[in-house]
Coordinates of C-alpha atoms (C1' of nucleotides) in Angstrom, one line a residue:
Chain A
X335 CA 29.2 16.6 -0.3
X336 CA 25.6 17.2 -0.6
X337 CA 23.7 20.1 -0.7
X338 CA 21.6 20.7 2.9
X339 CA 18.6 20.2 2.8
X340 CA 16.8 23.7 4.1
X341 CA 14.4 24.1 6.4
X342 CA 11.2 24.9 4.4
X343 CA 11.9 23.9 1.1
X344 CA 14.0 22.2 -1.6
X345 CA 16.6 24.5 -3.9
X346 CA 15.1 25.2 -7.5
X347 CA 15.7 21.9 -9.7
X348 CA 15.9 23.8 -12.6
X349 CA 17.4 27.8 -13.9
X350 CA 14.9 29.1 -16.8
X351 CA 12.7 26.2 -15.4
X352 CA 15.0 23.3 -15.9
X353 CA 13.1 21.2 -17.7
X354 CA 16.3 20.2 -19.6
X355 CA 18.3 18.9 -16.6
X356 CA 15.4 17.1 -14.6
X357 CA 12.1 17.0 -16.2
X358 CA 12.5 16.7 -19.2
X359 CA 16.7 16.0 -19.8
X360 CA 16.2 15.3 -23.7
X361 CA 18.9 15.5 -26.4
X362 CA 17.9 19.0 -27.9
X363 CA 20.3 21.5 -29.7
X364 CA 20.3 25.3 -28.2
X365 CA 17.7 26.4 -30.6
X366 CA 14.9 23.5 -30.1
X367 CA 15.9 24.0 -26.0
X368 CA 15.0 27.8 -26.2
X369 CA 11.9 27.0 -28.3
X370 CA 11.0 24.7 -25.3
X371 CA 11.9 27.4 -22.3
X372 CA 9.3 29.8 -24.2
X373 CA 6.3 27.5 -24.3
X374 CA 7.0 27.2 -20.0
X375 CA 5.9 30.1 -18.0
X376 CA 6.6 30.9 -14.4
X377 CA 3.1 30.3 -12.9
X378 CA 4.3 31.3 -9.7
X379 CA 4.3 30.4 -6.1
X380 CA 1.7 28.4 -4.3
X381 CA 1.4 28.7 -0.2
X382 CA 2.0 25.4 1.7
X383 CA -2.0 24.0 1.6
X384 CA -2.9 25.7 -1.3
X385 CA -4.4 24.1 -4.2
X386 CA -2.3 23.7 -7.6
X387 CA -5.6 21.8 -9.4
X388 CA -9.0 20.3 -7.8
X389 CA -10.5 17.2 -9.4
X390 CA -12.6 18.2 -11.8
X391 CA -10.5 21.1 -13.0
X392 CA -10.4 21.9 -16.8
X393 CA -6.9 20.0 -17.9
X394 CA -4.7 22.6 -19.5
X395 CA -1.3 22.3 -18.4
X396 CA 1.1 19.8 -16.9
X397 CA 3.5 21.8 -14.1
X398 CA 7.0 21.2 -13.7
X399 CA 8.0 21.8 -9.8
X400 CA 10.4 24.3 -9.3
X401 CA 11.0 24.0 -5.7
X402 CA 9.1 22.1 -2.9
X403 CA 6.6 19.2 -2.8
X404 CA 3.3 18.1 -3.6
X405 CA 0.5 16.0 -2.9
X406 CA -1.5 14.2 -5.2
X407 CA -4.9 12.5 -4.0
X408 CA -8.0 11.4 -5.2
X409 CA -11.4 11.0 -3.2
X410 CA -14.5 8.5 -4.1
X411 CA -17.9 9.3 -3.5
X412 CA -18.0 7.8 0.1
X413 CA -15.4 10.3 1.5
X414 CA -12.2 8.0 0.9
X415 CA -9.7 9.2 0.0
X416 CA -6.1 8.2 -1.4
X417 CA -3.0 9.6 -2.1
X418 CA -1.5 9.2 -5.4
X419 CA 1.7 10.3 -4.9
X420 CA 4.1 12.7 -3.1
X421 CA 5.9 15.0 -6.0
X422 CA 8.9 16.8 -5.6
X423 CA 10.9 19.7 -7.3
X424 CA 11.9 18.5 -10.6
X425 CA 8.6 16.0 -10.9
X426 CA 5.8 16.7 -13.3
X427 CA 2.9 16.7 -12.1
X428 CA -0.9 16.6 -14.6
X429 CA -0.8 14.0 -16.3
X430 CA -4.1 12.4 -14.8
X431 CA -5.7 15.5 -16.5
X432 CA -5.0 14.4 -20.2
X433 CA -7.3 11.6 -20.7
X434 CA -10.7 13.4 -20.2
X435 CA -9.0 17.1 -20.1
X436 CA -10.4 17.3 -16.6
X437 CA -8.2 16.5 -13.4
X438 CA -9.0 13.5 -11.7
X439 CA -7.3 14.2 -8.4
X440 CA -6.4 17.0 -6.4
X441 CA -3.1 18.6 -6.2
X442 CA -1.8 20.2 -2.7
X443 CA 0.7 22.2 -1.7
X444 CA 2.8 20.3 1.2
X445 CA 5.1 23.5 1.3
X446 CA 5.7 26.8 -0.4
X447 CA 6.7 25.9 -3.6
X448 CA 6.8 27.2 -7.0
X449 CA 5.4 25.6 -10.2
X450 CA 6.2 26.2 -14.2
X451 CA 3.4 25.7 -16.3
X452 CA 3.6 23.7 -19.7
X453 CA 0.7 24.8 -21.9
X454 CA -0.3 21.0 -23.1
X455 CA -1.3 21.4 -26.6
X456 CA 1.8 23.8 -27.2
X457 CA 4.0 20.7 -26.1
X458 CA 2.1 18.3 -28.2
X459 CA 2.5 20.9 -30.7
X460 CA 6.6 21.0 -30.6
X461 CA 6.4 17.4 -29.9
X462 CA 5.5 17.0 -33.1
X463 CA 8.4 18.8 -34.2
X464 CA 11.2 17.6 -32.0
X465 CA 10.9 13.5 -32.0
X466 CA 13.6 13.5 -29.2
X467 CA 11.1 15.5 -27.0
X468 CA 7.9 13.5 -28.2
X469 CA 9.9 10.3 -27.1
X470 CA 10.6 12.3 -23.5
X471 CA 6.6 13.4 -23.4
X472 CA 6.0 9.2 -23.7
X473 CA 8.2 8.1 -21.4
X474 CA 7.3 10.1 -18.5
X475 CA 3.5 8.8 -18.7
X476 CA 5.2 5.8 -19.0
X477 CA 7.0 5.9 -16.3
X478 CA 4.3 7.3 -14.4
X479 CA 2.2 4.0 -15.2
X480 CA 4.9 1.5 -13.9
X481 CA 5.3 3.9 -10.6
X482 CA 1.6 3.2 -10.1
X483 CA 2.0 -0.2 -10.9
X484 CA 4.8 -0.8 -8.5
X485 CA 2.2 0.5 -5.3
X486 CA -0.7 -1.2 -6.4
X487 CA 2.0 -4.1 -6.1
X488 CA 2.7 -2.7 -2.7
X489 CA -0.8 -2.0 -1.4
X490 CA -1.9 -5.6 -2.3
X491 CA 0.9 -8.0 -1.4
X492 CA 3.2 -6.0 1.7
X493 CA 2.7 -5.6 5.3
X494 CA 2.9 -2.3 7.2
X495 CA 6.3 -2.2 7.8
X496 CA 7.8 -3.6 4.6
X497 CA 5.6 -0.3 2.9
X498 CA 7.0 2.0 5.3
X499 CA 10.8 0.4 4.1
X500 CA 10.0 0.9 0.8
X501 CA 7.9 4.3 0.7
X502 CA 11.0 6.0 2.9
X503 CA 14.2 4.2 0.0
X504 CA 11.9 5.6 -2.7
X505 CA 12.3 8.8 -0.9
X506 CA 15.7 8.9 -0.2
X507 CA 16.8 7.5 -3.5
X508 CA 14.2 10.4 -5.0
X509 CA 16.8 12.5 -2.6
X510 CA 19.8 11.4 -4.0
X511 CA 18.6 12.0 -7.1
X512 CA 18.8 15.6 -6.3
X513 CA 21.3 16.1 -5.2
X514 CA 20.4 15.9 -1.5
X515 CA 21.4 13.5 1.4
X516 CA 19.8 10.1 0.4
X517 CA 20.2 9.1 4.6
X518 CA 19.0 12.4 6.3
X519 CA 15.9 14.2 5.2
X520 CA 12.7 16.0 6.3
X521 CA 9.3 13.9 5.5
X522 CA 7.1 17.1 4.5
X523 CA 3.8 15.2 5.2
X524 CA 1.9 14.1 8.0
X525 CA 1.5 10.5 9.0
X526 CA -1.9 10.5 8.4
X527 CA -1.0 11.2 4.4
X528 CA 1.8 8.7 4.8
X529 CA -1.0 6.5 5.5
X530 CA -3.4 7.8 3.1
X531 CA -0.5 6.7 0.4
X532 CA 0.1 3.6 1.7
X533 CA -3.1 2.5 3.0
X534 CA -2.5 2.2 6.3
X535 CA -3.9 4.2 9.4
X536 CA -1.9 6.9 11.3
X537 CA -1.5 5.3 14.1
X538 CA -0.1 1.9 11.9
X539 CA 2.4 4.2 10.1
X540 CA 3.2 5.4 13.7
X541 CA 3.7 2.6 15.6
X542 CA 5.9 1.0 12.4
X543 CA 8.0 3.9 12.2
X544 CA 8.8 3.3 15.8
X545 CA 9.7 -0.2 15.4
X546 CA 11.5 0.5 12.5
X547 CA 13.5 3.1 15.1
X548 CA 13.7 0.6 18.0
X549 CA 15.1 -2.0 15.5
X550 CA 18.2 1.0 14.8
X551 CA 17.6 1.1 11.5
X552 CA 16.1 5.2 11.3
X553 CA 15.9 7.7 13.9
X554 CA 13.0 10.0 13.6
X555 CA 12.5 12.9 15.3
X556 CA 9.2 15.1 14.3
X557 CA 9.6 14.9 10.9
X558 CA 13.4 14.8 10.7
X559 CA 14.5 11.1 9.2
X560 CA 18.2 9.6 9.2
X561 CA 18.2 6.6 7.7
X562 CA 21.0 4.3 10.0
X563 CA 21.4 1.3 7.6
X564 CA 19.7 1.4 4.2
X565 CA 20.9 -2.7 3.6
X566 CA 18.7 -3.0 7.2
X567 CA 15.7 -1.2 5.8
X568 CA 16.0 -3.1 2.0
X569 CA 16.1 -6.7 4.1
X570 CA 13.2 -5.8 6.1
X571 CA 11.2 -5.8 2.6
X572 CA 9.8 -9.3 1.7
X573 CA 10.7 -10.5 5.5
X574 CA 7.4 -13.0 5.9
X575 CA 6.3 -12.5 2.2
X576 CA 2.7 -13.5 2.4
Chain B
X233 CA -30.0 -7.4 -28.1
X234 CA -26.6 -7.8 -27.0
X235 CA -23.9 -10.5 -28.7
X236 CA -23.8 -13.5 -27.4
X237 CA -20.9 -14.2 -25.4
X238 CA -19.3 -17.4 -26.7
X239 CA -17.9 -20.2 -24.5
X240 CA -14.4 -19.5 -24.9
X241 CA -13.3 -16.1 -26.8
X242 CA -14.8 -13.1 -27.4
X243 CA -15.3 -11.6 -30.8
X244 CA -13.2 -10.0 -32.5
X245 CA -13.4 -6.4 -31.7
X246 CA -12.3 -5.0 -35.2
X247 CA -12.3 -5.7 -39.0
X248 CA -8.6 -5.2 -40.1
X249 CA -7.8 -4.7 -37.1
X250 CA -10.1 -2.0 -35.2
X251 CA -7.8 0.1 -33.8
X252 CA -10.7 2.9 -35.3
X253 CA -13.2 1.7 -33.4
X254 CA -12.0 0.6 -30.3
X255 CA -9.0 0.8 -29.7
X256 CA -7.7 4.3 -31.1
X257 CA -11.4 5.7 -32.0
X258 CA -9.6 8.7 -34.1
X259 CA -11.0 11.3 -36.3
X260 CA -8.6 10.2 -39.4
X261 CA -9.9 10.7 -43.0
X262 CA -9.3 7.2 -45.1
X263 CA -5.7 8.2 -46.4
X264 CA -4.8 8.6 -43.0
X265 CA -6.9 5.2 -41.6
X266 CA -5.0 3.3 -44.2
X267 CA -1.6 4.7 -43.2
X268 CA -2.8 3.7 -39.9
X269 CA -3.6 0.3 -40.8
X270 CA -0.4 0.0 -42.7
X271 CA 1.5 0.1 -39.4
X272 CA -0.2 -2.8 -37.7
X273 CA 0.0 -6.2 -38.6
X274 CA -1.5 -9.4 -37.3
X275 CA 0.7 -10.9 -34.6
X276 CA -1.1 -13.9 -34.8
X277 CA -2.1 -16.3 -32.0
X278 CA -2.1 -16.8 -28.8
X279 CA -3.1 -20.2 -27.4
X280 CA -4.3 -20.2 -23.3
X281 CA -1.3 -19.5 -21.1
X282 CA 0.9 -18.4 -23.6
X283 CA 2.9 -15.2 -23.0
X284 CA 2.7 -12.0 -25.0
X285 CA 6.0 -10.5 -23.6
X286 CA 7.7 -11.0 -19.8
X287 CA 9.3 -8.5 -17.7
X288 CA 13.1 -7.5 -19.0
X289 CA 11.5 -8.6 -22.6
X290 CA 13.2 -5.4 -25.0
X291 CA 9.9 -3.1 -25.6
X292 CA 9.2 -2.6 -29.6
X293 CA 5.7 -2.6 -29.8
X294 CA 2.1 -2.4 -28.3
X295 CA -0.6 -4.8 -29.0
X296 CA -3.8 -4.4 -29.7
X297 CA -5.8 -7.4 -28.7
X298 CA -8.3 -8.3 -31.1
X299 CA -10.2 -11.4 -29.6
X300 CA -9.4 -13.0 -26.3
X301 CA -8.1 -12.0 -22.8
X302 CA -5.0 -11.6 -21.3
X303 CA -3.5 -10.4 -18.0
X304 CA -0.5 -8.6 -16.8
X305 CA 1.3 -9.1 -13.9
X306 CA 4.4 -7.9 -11.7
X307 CA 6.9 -10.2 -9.6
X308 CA 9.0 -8.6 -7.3
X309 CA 12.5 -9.7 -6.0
X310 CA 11.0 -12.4 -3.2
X311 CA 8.0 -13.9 -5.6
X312 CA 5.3 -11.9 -4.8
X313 CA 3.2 -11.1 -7.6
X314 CA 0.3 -8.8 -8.4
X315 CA -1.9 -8.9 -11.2
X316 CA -2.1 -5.5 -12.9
X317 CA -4.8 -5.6 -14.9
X318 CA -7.3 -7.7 -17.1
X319 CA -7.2 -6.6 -20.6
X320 CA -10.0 -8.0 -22.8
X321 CA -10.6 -7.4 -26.7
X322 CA -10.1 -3.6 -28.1
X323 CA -7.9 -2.8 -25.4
X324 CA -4.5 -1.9 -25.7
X325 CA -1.6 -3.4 -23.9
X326 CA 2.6 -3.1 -23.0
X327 CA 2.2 0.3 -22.6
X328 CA 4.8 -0.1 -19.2
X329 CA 7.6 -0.7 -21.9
X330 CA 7.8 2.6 -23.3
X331 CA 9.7 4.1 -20.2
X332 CA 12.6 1.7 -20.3
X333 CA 12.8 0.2 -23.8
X334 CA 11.6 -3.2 -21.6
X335 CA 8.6 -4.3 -20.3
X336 CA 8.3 -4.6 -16.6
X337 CA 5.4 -7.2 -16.6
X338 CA 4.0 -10.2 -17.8
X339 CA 1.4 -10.7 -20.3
X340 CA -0.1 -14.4 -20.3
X341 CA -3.1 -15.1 -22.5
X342 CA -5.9 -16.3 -20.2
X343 CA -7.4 -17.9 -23.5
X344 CA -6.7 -18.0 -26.8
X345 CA -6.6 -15.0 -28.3
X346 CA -5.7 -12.9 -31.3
X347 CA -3.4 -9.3 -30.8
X348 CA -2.1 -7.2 -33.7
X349 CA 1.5 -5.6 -33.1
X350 CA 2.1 -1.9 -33.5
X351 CA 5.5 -1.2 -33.7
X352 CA 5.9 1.7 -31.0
X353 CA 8.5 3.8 -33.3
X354 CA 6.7 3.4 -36.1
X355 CA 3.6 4.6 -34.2
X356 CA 5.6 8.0 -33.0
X357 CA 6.5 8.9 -36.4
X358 CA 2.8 8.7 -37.6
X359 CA 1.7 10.3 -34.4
X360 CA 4.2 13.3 -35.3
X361 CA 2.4 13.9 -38.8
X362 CA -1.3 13.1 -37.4
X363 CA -2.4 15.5 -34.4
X364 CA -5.9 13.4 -33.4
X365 CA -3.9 10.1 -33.4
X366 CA -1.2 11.8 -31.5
X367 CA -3.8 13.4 -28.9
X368 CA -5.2 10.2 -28.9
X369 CA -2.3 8.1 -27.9
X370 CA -1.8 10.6 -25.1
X371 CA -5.2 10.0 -23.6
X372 CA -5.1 6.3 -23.7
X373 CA -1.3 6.8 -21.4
X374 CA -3.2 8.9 -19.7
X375 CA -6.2 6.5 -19.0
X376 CA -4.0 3.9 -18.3
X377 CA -2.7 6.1 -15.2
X378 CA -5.9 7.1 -14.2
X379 CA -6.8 3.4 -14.1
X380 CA -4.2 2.3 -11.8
X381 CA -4.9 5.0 -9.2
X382 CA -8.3 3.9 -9.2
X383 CA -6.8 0.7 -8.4
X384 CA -4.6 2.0 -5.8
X385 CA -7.7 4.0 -4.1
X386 CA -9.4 0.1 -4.1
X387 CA -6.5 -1.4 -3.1
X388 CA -5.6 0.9 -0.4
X389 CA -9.3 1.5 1.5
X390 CA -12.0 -1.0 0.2
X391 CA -13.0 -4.3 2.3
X392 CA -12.6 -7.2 0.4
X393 CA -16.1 -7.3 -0.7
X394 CA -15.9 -3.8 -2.0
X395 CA -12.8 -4.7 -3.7
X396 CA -15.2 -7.9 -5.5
X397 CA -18.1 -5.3 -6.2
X398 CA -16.1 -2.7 -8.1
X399 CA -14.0 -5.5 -9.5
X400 CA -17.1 -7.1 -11.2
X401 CA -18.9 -4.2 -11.7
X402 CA -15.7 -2.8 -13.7
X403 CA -16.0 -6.1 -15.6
X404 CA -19.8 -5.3 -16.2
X405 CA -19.2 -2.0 -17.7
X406 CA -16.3 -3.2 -19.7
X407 CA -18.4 -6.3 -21.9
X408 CA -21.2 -3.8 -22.7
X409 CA -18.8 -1.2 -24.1
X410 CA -17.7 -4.1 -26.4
X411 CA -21.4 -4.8 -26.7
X412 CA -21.8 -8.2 -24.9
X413 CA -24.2 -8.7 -21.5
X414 CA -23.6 -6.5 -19.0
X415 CA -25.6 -8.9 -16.3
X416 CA -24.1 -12.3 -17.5
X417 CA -20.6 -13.4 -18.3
X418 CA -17.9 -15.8 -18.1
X419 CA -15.1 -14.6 -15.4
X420 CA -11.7 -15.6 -17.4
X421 CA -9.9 -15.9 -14.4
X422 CA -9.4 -17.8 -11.1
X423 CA -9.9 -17.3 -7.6
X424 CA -6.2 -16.7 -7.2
X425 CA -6.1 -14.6 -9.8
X426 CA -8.8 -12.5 -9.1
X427 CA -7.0 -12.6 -5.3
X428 CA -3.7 -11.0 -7.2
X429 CA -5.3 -8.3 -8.3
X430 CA -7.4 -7.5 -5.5
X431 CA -5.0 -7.6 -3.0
X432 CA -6.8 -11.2 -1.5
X433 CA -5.8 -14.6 -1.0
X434 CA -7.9 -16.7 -2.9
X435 CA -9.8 -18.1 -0.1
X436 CA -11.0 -14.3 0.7
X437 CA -12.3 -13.8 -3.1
X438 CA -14.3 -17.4 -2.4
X439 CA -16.0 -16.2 0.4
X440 CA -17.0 -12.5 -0.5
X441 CA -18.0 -13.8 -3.8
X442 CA -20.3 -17.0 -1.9
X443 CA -21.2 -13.6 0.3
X444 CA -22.6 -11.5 -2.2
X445 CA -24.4 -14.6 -3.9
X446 CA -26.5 -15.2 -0.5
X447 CA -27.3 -11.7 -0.4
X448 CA -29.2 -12.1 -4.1
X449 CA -27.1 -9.7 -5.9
X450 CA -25.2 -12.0 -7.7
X451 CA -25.4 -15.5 -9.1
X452 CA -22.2 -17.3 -10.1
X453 CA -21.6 -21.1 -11.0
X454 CA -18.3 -22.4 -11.4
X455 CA -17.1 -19.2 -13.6
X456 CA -20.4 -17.7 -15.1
X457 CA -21.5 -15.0 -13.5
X458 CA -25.1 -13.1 -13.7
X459 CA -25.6 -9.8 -12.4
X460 CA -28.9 -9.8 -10.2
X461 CA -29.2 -6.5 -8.7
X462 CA -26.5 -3.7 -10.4
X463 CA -27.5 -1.1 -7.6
X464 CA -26.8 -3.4 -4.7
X465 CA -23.5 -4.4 -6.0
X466 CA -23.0 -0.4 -6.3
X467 CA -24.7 0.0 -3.0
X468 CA -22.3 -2.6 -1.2
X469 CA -19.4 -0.1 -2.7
X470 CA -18.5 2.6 0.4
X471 CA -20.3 0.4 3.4
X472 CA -18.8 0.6 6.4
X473 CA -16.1 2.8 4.9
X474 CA -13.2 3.4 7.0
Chain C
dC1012 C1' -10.1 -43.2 -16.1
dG1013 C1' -7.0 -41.2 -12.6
dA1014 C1' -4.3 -37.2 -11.7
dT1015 C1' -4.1 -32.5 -11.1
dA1016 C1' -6.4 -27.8 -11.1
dT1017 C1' -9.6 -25.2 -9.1
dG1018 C1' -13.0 -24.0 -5.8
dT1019 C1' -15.6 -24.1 -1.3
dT1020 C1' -16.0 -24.1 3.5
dG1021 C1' -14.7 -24.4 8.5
dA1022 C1' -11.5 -23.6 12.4
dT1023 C1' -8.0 -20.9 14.1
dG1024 C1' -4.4 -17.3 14.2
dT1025 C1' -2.8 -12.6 13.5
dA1026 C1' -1.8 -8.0 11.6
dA1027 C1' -4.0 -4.0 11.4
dT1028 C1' -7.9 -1.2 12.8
dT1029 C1' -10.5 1.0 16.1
dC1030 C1' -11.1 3.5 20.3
dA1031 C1' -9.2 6.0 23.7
dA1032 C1' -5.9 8.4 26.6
dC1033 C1' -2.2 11.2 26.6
dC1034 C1' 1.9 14.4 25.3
dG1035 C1' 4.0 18.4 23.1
dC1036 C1' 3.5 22.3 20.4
dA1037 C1' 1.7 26.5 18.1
dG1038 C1' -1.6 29.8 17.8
dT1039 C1' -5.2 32.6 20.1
dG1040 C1' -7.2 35.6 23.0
dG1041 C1' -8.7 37.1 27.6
Chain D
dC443 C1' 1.5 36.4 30.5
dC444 C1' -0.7 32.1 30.8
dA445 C1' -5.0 29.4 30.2
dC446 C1' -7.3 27.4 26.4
dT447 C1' -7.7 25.1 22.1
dG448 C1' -6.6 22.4 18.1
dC449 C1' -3.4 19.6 15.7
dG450 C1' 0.0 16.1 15.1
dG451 C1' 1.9 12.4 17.1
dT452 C1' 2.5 8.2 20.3
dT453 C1' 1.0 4.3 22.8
dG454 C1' -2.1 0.8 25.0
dA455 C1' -6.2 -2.3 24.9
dA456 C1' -10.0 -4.4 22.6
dT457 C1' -11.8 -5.7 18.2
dT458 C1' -12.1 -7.4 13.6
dA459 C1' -11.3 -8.5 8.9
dC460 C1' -8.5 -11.2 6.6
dA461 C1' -4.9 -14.8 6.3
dT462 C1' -3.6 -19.3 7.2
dC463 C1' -4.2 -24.1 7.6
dA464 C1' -6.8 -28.0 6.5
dA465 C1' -10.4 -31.0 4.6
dC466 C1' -13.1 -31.8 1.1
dA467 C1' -15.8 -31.2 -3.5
dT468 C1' -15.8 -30.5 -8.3
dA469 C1' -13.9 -29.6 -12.7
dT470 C1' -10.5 -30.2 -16.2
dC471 C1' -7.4 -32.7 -18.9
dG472 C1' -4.1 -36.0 -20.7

DNA sequence: CGATATGTTGATGTAATTCAACCGCAGTGG
DNA sequence: CCACTGCGGTTGAATTACATCAACATATCG
């Protein structure tokens, strides 16, 4: 029914690059979709730990993940730091880098994964050209502003466990989405980073993670997740809303 | 030396309606400006406490706010809120509609103010003929993301008086772009508000602001605030970081 | 003017952090 | 091969920063 999920990493989101399908799934006729597959190039595979951009980096490109998973994080001046999101194959990932064409957060490799590159002022170029793609280009930021907006709702109004509920739905329905098991899945991130995201410590998202297992509603092992009841875990959001 | 900041609206921040200088500061020749101004027109008023849009509201344009100040907030399903951002004159607001074709927030006038309407489709097909106003719209989507993860970053690992420094010394920065006082202004908000979008309860915000006024780096009565020491505001930023 | 909003401050409670001990596992090297 | 080490993870005990509850003060507005 679903496609397993493999050990080390996710199955390519995308043939050429797939923007079509995932990315970017915009209305385009064959010839505006191969004019689009020739602005992308393979930029090839990055090692689980390795570094796709450091802040600071001259922006030039957004990525398109081909297969596995991502980190984003940012770090103040004081050694804090915060995750920004976790980015999976299909995501885009970049588009922090636009506003000042320098990155303002870091992106890591959580696994070996492979990345297409999307020269930026090539697609503002055919976005020019293509309203159906331009409108595509805008609603991704867009949506990528509401996503931010939904856990700065989360880091300033939930409790620990009600942001572990939420951070591992958004997963699974992320999941789902494609194409995998939305109730059994590996978490490719530590708790620590888990807790970077949701501004929490380690041993917070630990000691949640087992309540949320002694309760029945997951059953963790290592990094392996099954989600037992996903109505259980969607309740246990906005239990003693502050 | 700087404008005077008058009791209960700022100035406006444009002539027709400043999206050159302020709001969309773009290398356009004056064929191009006027095209550009041919899009926008005045929305009109906005008396305190009036809404701009809501969340669900069908997304056709994005305001530029001329004089006054607004906020936008999110509610989730059990009636928590957060406060997503303070937007004050020359800034640009309901970018979160674009994704959708509806807004997912609240926009509620904090005083009266002024906005101009830019209708968004309108917007894309001048942004398709003009590069620089096309780059530019990208960098402000972009900004508005890079904003929010800032947020997230405070939200996630600053103490509440951290949270009050960089919140007021955001505030600072932003009046003296639009030329007003950097060390003296009026907050447009309350407590509670200021809570919602620090991730405090209002009693919190009381406190750390009472806090930071016995330590001399601020002065505040009722909601006029003067700026006594910038570099111990900045200095209380990344004390005691966890 | 009284009524309602907003703001301050104190006393108490609590969720999460901090500190620490411990386990299991993978990699390393004698 | 097995001791040694480092890393990720769990759990307990003590601490703390913030929330909660409550009383009161001040400002705002019809």
């Amino acid at each position: 029914m679903h496609k397993p999920v493999p050990g080390n990493s996710l199955k390519p989101a995308c043939s050429t690059c797939n923007l079509r399908k995932l990315c970017l799934p915009v209305n385009l006729n064959s010839v505006e979709i191969t004019r689009l597959d020739n602005l992308i190039s393979r930029k090839g595979v990055y090692r689980q730990g390795s570094i796709l951009y450091r802040s600071g980096d001259k922006f030039q490109a957004l990525y398109a993940i081909r297969t596995g998973f991502f980190k984003t994080q940012i770090l103040n001046e004081d050694g804090r730091e915060q995750a920004t999101g976790f980015q999976m194959a299909g995501e885009i990932i970049g588009l922090d880098g636009i506003n000042s064409d320098a990155h303002t957060c870091d992106a890591v490799a959580l696994e070996d994964s492979e990345v297409c590159e999307i020269p930026f002022s090539k697609l503002e170029d055919l976005s020019r050209e293509l309203p159906s793609l331009q409108r595509h280009l805008h609603r991704i930021l867009s949506r990528e502003i509401v996503r931010d907006q939904n856990i700065m709702l989360l880091l300033g109004s939930m409790r620990a466990e009600e942001r572990l509920a939420t951070f591992l739905l958004n997963l699974s329905q992320r999941f789902a989405e494609g194409g995998y098991s939305p109730t059994s899945f590996q978490l490719r991130m530590t708790r620590q980073e888990i807790g970077s995201y949701l501004g929490l410590r380690l041993e917070t998202v630990s000691r949640a993670l087992s309540h949320l297992q002694d309760s029945k509603l997951i059953h963790m092992r290592n990094r392996s997740l099954e989600i037992l009841c996903m109505s259980g875990l969607q309740a246990c959001i906005g239990k003693r809303a502050r």
